[in-house]
PDB file of N, CA and C in Angstrom:
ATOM      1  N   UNK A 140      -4.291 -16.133 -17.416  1.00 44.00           N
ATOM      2  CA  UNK A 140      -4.873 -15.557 -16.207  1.00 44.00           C
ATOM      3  C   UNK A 140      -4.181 -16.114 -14.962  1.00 44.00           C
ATOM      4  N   UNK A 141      -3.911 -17.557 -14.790  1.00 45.00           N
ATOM      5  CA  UNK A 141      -3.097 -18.263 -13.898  1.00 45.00           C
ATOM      6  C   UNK A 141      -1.761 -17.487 -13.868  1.00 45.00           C
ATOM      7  N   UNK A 142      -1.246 -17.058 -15.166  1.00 48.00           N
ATOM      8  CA  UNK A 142       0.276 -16.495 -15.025  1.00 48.00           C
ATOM      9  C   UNK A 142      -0.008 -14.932 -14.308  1.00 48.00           C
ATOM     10  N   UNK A 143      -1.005 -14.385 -14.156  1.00 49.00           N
ATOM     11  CA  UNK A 143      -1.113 -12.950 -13.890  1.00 49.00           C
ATOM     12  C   UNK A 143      -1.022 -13.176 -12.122  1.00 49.00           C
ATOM     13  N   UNK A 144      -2.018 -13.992 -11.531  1.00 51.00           N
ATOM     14  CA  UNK A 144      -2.762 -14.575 -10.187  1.00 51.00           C
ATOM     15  C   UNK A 144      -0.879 -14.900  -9.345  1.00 51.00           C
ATOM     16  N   UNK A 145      -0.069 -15.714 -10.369  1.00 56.00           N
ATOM     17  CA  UNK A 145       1.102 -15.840 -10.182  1.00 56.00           C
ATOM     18  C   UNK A 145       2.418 -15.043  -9.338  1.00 56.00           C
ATOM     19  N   UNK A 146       2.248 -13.768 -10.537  1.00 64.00           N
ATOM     20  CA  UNK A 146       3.253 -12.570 -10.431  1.00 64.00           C
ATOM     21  C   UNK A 146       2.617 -11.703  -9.508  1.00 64.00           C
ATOM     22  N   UNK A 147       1.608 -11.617  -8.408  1.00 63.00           N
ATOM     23  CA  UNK A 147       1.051 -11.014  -7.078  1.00 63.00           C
ATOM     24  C   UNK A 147       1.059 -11.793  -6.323  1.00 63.00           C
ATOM     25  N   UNK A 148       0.917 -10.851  -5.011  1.00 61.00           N
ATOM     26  CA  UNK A 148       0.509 -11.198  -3.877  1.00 61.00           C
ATOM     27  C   UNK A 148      -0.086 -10.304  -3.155  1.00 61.00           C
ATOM     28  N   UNK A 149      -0.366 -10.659  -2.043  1.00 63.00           N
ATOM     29  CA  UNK A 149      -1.179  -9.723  -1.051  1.00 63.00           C
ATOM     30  C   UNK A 149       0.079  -9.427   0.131  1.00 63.00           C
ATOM     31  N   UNK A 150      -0.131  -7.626   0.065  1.00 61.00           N
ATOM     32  CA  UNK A 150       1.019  -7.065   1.079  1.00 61.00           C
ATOM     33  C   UNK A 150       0.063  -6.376   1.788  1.00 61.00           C
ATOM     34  N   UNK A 151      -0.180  -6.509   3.308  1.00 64.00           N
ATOM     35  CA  UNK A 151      -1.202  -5.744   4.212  1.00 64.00           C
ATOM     36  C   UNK A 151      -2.292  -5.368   3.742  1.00 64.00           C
ATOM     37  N   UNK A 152      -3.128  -6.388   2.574  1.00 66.00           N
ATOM     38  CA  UNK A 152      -4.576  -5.920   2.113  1.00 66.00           C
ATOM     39  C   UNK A 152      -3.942  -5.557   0.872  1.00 66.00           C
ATOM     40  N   UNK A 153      -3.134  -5.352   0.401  1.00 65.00           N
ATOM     41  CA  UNK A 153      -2.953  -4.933  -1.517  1.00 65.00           C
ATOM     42  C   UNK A 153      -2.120  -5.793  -2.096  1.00 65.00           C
ATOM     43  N   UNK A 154      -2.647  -5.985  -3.231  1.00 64.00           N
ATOM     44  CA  UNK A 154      -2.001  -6.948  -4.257  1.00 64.00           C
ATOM     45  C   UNK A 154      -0.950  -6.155  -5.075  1.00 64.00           C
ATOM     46  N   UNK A 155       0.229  -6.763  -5.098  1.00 61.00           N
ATOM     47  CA  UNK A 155       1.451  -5.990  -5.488  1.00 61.00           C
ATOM     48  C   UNK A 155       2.305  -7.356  -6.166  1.00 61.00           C
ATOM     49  N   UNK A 156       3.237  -6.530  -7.056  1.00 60.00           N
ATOM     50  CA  UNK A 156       4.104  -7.642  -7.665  1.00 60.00           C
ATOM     51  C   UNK A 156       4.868  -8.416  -6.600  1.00 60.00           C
ATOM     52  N   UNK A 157       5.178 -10.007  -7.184  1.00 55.00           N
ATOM     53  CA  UNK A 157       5.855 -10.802  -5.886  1.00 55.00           C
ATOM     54  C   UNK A 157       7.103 -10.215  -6.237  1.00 55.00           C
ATOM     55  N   UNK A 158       7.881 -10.177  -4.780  1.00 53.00           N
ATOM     56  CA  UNK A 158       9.054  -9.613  -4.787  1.00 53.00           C
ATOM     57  C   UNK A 158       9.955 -10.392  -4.986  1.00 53.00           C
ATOM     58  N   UNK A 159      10.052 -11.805  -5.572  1.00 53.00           N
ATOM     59  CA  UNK A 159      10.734 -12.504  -5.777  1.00 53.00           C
ATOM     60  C   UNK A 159      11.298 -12.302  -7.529  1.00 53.00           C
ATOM     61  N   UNK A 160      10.389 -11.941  -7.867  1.00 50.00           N
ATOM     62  CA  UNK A 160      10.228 -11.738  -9.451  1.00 50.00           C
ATOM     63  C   UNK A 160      10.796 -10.253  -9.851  1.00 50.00           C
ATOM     64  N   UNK A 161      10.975  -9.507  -8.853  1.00 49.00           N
ATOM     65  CA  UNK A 161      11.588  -7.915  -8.776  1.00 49.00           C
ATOM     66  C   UNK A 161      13.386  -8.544  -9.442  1.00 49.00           C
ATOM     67  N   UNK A 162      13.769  -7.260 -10.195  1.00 50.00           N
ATOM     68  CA  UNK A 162      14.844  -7.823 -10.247  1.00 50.00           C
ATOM     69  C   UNK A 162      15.880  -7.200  -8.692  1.00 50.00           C
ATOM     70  N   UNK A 163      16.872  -7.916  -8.242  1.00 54.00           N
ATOM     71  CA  UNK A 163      17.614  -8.345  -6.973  1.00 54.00           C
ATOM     72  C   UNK A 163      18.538  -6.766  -6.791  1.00 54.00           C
ATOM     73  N   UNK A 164      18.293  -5.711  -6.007  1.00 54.00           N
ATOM     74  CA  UNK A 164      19.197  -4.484  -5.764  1.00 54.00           C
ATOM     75  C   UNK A 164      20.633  -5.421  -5.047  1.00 54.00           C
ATOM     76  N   UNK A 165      21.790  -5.188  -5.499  1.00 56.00           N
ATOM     77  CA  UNK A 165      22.708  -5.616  -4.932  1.00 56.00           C
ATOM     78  C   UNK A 165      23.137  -4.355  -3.477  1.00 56.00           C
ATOM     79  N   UNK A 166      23.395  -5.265  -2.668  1.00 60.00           N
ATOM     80  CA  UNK A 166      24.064  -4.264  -1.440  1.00 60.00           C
ATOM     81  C   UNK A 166      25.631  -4.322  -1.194  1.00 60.00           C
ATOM     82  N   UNK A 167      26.051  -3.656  -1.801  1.00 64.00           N
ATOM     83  CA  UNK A 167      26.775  -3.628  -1.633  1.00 64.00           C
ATOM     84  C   UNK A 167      27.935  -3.066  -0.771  1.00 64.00           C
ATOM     85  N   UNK A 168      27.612  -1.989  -0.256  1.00 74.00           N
ATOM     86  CA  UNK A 168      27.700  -0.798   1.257  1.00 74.00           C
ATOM     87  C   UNK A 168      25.910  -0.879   2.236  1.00 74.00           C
ATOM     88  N   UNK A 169      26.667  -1.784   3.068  1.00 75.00           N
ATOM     89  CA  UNK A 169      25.530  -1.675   3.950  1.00 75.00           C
ATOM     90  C   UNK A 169      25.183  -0.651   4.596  1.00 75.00           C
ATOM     91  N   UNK A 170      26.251   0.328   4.682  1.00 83.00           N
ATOM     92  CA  UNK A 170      25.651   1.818   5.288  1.00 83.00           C
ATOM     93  C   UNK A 170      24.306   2.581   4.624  1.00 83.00           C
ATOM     94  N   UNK A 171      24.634   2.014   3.530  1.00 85.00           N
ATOM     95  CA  UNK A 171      22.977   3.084   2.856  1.00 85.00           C
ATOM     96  C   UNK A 171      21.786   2.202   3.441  1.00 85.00           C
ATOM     97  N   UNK A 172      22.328   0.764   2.917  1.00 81.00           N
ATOM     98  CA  UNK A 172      20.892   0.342   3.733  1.00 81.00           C
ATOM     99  C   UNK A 172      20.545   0.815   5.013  1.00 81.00           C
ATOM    100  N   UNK A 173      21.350   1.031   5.944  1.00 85.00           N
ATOM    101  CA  UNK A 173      20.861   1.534   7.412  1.00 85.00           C
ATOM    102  C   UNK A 173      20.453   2.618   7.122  1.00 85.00           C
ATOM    103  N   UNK A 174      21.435   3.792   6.171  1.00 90.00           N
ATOM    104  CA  UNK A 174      20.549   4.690   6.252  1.00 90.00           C
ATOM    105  C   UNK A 174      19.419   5.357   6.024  1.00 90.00           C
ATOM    106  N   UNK A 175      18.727   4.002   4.646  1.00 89.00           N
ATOM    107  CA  UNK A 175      17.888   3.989   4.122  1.00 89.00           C
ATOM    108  C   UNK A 175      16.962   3.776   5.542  1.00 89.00           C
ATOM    109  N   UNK A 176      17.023   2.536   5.740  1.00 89.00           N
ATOM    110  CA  UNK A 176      16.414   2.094   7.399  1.00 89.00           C
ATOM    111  C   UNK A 176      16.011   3.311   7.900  1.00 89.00           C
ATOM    112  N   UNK A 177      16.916   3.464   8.089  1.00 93.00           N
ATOM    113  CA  UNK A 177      16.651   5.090   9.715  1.00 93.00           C
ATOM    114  C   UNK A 177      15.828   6.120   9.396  1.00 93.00           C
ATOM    115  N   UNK A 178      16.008   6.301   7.868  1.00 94.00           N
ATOM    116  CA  UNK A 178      15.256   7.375   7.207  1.00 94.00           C
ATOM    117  C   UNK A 178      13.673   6.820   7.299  1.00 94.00           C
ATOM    118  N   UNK A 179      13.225   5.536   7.102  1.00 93.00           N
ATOM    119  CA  UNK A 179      12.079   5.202   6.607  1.00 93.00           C
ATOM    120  C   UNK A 179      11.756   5.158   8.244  1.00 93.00           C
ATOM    121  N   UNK A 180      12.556   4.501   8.656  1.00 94.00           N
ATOM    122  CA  UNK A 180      11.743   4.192  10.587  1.00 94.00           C
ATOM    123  C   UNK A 180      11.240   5.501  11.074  1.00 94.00           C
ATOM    124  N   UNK A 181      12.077   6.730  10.740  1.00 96.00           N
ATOM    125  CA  UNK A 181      11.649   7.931  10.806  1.00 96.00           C
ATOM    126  C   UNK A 181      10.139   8.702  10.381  1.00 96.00           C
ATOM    127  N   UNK A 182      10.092   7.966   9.135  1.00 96.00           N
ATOM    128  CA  UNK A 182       8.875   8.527   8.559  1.00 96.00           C
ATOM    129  C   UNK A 182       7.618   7.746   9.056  1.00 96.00           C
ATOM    130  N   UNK A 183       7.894   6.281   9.532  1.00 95.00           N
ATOM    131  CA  UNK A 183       7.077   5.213   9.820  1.00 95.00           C
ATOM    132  C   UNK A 183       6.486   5.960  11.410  1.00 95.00           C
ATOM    133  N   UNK A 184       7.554   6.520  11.937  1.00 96.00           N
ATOM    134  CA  UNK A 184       7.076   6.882  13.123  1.00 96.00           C
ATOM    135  C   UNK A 184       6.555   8.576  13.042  1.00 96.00           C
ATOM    136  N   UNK A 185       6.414   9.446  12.576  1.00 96.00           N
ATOM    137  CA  UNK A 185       5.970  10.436  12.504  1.00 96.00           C
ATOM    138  C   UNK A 185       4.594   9.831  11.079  1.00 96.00           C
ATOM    139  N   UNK A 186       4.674   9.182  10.379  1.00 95.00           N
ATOM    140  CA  UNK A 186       3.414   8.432   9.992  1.00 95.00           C
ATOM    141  C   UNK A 186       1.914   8.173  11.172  1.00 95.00           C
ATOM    142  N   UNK A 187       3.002   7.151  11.990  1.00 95.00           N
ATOM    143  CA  UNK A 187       2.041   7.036  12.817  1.00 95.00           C
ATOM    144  C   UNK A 187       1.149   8.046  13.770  1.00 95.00           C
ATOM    145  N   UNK A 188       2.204   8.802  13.939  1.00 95.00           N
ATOM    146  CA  UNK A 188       1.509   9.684  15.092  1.00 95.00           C
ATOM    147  C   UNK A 188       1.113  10.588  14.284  1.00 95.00           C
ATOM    148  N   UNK A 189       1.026  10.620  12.737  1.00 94.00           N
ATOM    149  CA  UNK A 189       0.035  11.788  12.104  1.00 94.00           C
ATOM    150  C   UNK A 189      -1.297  10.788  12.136  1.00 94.00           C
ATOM    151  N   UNK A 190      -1.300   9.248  11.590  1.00 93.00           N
ATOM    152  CA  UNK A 190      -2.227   8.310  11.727  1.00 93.00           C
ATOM    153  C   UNK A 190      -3.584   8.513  13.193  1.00 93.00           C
ATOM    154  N   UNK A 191      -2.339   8.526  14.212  1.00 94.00           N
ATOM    155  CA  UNK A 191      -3.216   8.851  15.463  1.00 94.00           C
ATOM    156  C   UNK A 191      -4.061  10.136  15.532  1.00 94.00           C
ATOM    157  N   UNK A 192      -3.301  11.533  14.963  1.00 94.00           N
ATOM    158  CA  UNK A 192      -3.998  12.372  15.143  1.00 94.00           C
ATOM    159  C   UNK A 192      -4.866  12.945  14.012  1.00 94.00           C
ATOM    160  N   UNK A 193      -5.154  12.056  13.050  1.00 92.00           N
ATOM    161  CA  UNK A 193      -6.076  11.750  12.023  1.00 92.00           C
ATOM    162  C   UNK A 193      -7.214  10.834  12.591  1.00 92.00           C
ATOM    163  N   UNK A 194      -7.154   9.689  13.151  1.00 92.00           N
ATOM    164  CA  UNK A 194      -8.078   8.863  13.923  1.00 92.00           C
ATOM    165  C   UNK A 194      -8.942   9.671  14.930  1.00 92.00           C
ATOM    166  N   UNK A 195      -8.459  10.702  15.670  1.00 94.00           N
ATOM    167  CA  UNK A 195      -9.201  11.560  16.891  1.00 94.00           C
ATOM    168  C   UNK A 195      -9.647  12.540  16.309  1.00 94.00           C
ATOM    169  N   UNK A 196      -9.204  13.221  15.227  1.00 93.00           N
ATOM    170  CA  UNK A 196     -10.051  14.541  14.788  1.00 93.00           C
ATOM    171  C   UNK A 196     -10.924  14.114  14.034  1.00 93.00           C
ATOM    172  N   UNK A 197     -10.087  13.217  12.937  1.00 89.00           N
ATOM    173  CA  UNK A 197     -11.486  13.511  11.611  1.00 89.00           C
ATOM    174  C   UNK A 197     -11.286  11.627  11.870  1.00 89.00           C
ATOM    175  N   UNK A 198     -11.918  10.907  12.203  1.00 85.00           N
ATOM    176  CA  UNK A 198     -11.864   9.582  12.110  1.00 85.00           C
ATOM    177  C   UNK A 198     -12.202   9.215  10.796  1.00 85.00           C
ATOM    178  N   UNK A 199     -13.151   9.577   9.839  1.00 86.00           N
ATOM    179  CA  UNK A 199     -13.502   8.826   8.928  1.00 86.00           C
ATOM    180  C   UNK A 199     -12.346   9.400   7.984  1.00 86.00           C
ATOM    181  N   UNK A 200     -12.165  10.004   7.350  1.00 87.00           N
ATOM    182  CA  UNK A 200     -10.938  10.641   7.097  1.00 87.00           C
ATOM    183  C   UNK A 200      -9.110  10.654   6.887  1.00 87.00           C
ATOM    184  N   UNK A 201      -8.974   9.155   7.032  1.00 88.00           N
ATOM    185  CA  UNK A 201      -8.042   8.746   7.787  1.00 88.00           C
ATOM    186  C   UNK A 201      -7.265   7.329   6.645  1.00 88.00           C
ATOM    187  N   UNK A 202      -7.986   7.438   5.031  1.00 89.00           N
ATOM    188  CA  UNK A 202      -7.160   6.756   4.450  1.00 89.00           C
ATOM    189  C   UNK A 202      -5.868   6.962   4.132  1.00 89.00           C
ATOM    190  N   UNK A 203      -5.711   8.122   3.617  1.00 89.00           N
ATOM    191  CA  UNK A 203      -4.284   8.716   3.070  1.00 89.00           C
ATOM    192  C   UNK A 203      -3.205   8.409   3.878  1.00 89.00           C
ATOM    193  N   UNK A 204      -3.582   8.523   5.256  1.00 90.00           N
ATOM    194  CA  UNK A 204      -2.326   8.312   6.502  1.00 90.00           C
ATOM    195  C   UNK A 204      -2.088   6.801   6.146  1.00 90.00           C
ATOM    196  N   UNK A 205      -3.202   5.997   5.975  1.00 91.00           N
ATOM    197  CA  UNK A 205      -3.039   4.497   6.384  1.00 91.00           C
ATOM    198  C   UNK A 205      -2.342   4.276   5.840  1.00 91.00           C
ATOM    199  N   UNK A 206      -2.558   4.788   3.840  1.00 92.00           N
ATOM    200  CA  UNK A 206      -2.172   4.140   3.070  1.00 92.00           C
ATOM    201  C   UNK A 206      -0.282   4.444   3.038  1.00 92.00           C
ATOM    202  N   UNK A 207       0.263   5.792   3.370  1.00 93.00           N
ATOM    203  CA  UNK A 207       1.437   6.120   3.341  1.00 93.00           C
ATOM    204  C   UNK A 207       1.950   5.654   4.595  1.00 93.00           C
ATOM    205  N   UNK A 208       1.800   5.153   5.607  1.00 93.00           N
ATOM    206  CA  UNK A 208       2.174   4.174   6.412  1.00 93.00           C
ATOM    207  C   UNK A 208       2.525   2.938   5.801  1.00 93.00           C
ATOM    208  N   UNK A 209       1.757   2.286   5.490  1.00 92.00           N
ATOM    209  CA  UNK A 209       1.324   1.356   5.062  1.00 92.00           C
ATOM    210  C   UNK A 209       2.578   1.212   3.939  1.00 92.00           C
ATOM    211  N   UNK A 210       2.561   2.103   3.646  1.00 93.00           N
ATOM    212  CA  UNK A 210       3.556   2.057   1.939  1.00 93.00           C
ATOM    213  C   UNK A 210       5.217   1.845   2.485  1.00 93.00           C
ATOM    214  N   UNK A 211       5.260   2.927   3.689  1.00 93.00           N
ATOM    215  CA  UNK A 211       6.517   3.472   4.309  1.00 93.00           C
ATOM    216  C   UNK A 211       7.457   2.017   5.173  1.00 93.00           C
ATOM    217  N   UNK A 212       6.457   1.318   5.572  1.00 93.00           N
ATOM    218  CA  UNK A 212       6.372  -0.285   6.033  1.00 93.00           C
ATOM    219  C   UNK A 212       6.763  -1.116   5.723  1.00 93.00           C
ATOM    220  N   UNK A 213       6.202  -1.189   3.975  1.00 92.00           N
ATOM    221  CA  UNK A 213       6.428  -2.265   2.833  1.00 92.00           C
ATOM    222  C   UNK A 213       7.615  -2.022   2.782  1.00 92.00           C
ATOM    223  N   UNK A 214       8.249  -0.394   2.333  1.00 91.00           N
ATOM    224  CA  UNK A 214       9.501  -0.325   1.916  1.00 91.00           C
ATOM    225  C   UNK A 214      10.462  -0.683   3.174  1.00 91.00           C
ATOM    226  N   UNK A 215      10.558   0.303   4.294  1.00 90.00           N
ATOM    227  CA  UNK A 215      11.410  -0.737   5.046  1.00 90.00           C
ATOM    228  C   UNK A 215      11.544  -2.195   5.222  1.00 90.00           C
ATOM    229  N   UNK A 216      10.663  -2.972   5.385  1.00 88.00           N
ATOM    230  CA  UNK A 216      10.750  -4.457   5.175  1.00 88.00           C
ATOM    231  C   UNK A 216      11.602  -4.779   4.084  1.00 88.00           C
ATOM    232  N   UNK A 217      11.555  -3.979   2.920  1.00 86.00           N
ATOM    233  CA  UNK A 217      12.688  -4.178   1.538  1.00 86.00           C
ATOM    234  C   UNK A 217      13.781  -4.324   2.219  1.00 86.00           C
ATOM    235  N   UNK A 218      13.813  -3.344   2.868  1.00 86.00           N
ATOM    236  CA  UNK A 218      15.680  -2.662   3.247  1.00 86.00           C
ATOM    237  C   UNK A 218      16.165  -3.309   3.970  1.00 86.00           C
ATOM    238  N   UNK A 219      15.179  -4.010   5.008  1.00 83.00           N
ATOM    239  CA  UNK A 219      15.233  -5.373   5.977  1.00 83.00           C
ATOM    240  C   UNK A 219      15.487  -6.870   5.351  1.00 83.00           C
ATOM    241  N   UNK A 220      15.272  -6.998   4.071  1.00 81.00           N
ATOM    242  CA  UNK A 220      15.507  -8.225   3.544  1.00 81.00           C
ATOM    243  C   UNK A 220      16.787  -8.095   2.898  1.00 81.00           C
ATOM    244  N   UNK A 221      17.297  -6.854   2.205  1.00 79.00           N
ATOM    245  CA  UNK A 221      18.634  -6.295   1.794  1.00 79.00           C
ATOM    246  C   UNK A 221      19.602  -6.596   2.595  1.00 79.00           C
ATOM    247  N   UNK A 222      18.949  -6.172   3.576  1.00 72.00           N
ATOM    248  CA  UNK A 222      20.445  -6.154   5.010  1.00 72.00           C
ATOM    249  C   UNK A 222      20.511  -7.582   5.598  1.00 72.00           C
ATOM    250  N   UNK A 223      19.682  -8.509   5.496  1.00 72.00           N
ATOM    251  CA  UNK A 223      19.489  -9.797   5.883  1.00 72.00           C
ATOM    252  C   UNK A 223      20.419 -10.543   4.988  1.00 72.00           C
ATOM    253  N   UNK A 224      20.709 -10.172   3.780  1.00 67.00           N
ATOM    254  CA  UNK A 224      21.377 -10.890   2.421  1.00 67.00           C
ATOM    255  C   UNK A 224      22.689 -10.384   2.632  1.00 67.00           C
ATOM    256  N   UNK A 225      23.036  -9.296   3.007  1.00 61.00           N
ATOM    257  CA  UNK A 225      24.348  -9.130   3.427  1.00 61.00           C
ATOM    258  C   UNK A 225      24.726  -9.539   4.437  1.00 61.00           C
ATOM    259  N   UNK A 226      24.000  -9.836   5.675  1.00 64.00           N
ATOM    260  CA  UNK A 226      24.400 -10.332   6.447  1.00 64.00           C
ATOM    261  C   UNK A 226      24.610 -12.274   6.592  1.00 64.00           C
ATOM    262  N   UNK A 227      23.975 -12.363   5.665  1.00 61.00           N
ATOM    263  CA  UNK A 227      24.211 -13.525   5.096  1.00 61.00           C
ATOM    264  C   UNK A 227      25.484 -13.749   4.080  1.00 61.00           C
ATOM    265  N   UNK A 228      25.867 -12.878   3.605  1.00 60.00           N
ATOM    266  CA  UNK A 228      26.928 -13.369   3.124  1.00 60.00           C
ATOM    267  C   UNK A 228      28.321 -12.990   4.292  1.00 60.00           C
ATOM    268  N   UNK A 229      28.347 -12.118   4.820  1.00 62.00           N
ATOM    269  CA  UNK A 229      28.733 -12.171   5.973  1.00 62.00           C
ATOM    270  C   UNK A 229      29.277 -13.194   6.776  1.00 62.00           C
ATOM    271  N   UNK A 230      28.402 -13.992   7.272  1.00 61.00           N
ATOM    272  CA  UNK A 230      28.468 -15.037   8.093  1.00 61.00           C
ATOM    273  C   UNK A 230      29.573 -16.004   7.407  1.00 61.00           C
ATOM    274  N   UNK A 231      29.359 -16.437   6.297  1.00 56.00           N
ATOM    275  CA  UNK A 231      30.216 -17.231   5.322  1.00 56.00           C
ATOM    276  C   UNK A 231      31.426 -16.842   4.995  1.00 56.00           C
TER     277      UNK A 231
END
């Protein structure tokens, strides 16, 4: 049970596998990562402003947006730790 409590964590309120334990996407062309980036910042921001206009019409109503925000978030932060590792090798 200790080994299960282990392999999670908590990402914005949900328990998800630790990403340390994921096996490692190599980057190897940082262009996809950006374009991965741009694509998701895209959706993160038309997310939101469906979020907003889910909050004013139907307020109670309003999980589905959270949760695909919410999701759209997690994954950019991926693509953000990707591009951080290349840029780390970079530097060197």
């Amino acid at each position: 049970d200790d080994d299960e409590k282990d392999e999670v964590v908590a990402v914005f309120g949900e328990y998800v596998e630790d990403p340390l334990l994921a096996p490692e996407d190599d980057c190897a062309d940082p262009r996809v990562v950006r374009d991965e980036m741009s694509r998701l910042n895209k959706e993160i921001i038309h997310g939101f402003v469906k979020l907003v206009r889910d909050l004013v019409n139907k307020p109670v109503e309003n999980k589905k947006s959270r949760d695909e925000l919410s999701h759209n978030i997690f994954l950019l932060v991926q693509e953000c730790n990707k591009f951080r590792e290349h840029q780390a090798r970079e530097t060197f």
